[in-house]
């Protein structure tokens, strides 16, 4: 026992530091274990009583923070937690230290005394003390040093650390310990008179300033005889023994010494039922407290396990000491000497404590639920991430993503404009801050994706070689010399300037004349990337300018998409069908296109999605349109229009021979020697099947012919000798095999070759001429446009222009009825307003001319006429049929047909002047197609005609007129004999 004690003392002694903690904790745990497992009360008493020698040193004193690591460690060990705010003020329970007159207390004291007996006898036998009696028994201590305890009274059986600031008091205490009378009186301080009731605000300093009588007045009369268990620096550990009452002050000197009475509990009947019941209630409440609060679990456990050692008074003390009652209530319990009353007081305090701990529990539960909910979410998210990573679903986490973006921009960082770089940097930072599952994260990621993938400052090297360009253009297209010339000019300028600034070329013409394919050729000639987008029917400005990023599924405009897909900043962009631009319900697409195309504006083109300006000035724009008039004017202003009118038969033959046939042959895998399409067949195809201005339909028909030829060839067994898919390796293997194999195999091989030879001969060359053309392309679609041969009276051929090219049309007039004053005109043939007016003008002008030529002819005055323009299903409009109508009316009036093979076009005024018309080339081509020999054009169109290619003008007798008189001459002034 002694050995252990010494050991403990050593452990409890000097400067504690965290370093020593594990050792101590182990010791404490051992002690706890022993104390709880011991069945002998004596053993328990001893061990436990030693615990408080140790524990106080590592328990926080009233002054020390409950947050100290030491305390936390101990709390974990003993099951204490921080739920008690008043913990620092509490005394600590020592499970079986003495109380009252019990033997246990005496034993402890005796043990203590015995431990130091030897030293004491040697050192202090002669010395005497005025303060503490040399008598070591507690009950003999009638004069004690009065120690003020600030927060709670010390209960018998508990220990309490206090801090003694006064060096005199400290010295006196040490002295008394040395004298083997280590006792003092611990008295609770009364509230300071000036401060409020909860005068726990009494600082240590205030207390240490209280001296003598002043101090006595502030002390409660009833206190506890406390054994001085240890002194470390100014920390003194007191163990409560029994109740005292101050009777008088011994002296005014310091430290305050008082005379005391030892108080005894009022005698009570151990078997009293009320006391028993009360004590049971206290115990059961203790158990409840234990259930709801783990705070004092250790103490309660220890207590309940050794309930047998406790008496009612001790039970009451225990309850009062551990519960969080305030100092006054605790003092009340201390002062109560009636055991039953004391038990009741304690019970009250404990019930209160129960309620508090219940409330505490619900608060804690609510908070815990909240925290655990969040934690759960976090945990699940982390797990999800890990699973995704494991499955390879989400490999691009934030850092990988930004790494990817940085890598993208790294190679041409110096080429990226500063304002773009800045935006990229900002967005990258933003990306790091955003939650990966948030929608904004996705928006930012997509935005960065677009920003970093665009070819900032990345230009393809332009080729300004005019000769090469010419070669390429000729390779791709027949004719179109004016278009090609214009493109070569553009390249030449680029060569001289070193750069080709973005220009807008607009190719206009009927479908299938090669507008789109020329665009492609230009890109090839200039060594630019090609991108085509059609704006036909486009009504949404966002298609051009992009959506704002905030919209779900927002996308940048077509131009940004184009830059991304071509990967260079100077592509050739073909904007198809610009004349069919839709009308936007929100915003005008034409204006958006203007911003895109205008060289003044497009250096700073702002896409709504990108939200940064991009330079499109290096982009070469080529637009295509069928009708120039439909292009919005502001757009047209900025374009350089090159019109492609369509092809004449001769041109079509060339195109078919040199381009379309070649392509079709290649596409069908047919060799040139396997097929022969005669000139007559081609001509017939063009004349009777594909009369439109362009060659798209011709291309289709040629492809149809070649597909049929391919089928025929295959049916007849003309398959390529070796499958084209055989790889080199396979071939080598076959050769090797044949090499090794016997001469019989060689013979077989020869036989095979012979067979193939004969087959080849068997498959004759496929010949296509006029006679079998219908087998390939069906019956002719068109018949001759000329429906009259020769034209009868009242019928004249006019020339019309449509978006599909030119065409010839007849104007027919006939008499409905004749009679005095019946003159009038009916019109049919789906004519537009302009054309209807034209008929009225023509009627008037014709009447006037007839009056001049045959003054006595009353035809117009007496005849009801009907004018019709055939192909009644086709709507027609325009003023250019004016002269044709007059001629038709005059022919009827004079009963004379017009000259053979004559066609005419021209607007006529009321005075008979001929005004210019449009589409000269198309009309000429149409006239040629109808074997017209003589054409009448307005004088003002002479230049247009002269600009036409020679092959178009060839063999035509063209007359340019500015007055109807000349047409009259031409149409009717012929020699009848010649006409036949
Ligand atoms: P568009 O855009 O004017 O409607 P495309 O450019 O699509 O017509 O041309 C249709 C087809 O006709 C293309 O395959 C093109 O190669 C061919 N083509 C048109 N004009 C010519 C030409 N002058 N020479 C060779 N092929 C031509």
Short mmCIF file of N, CA and C in Angstrom, two decimals, residues 29 50 113 127 361 398 556 600 612 643 711 880:
data_model
loop_
_atom_site.label_atom_id
_atom_site.label_comp_id
_atom_site.label_asym_id
_atom_site.label_seq_id
_atom_site.Cartn_x
_atom_site.Cartn_y
_atom_site.Cartn_z
N UNK A 29 -6.41 4.68 -15.84
CA UNK A 29 -7.30 3.63 -16.33
C UNK A 29 -7.15 2.37 -15.48
N UNK A 50 -6.70 7.10 -3.57
CA UNK A 50 -5.45 7.55 -4.19
C UNK A 50 -5.71 8.28 -5.51
N UNK A 113 -1.67 9.69 7.29
CA UNK A 113 -0.80 10.02 8.41
C UNK A 113 0.35 9.05 8.51
N UNK A 127 8.95 21.00 16.53
CA UNK A 127 8.36 22.26 16.08
C UNK A 127 6.92 22.40 16.53
N UNK A 361 -30.56 17.30 -24.22
CA UNK A 361 -30.57 16.15 -25.13
C UNK A 361 -31.29 16.51 -26.43
N UNK A 398 -12.25 18.48 -62.04
CA UNK A 398 -11.95 19.90 -62.28
C UNK A 398 -10.54 20.16 -62.77
N UNK A 556 -23.24 28.78 -79.68
CA UNK A 556 -22.78 29.95 -80.40
C UNK A 556 -23.38 29.97 -81.81
N UNK A 600 -16.52 46.59 -92.48
CA UNK A 600 -16.29 47.63 -91.48
C UNK A 600 -16.59 47.11 -90.07
N UNK A 612 -17.33 37.76 -76.42
CA UNK A 612 -16.08 38.48 -76.67
C UNK A 612 -16.02 38.71 -78.18
N UNK A 643 -23.17 37.49 -111.92
CA UNK A 643 -24.31 36.63 -112.25
C UNK A 643 -23.93 35.56 -113.26
N UNK A 711 -25.12 -1.54 -113.89
CA UNK A 711 -25.93 -2.73 -113.65
C UNK A 711 -25.83 -3.71 -114.83
N UNK A 880 -42.31 43.09 -119.87
CA UNK A 880 -41.49 42.93 -121.07
C UNK A 880 -42.22 42.26 -122.24
#
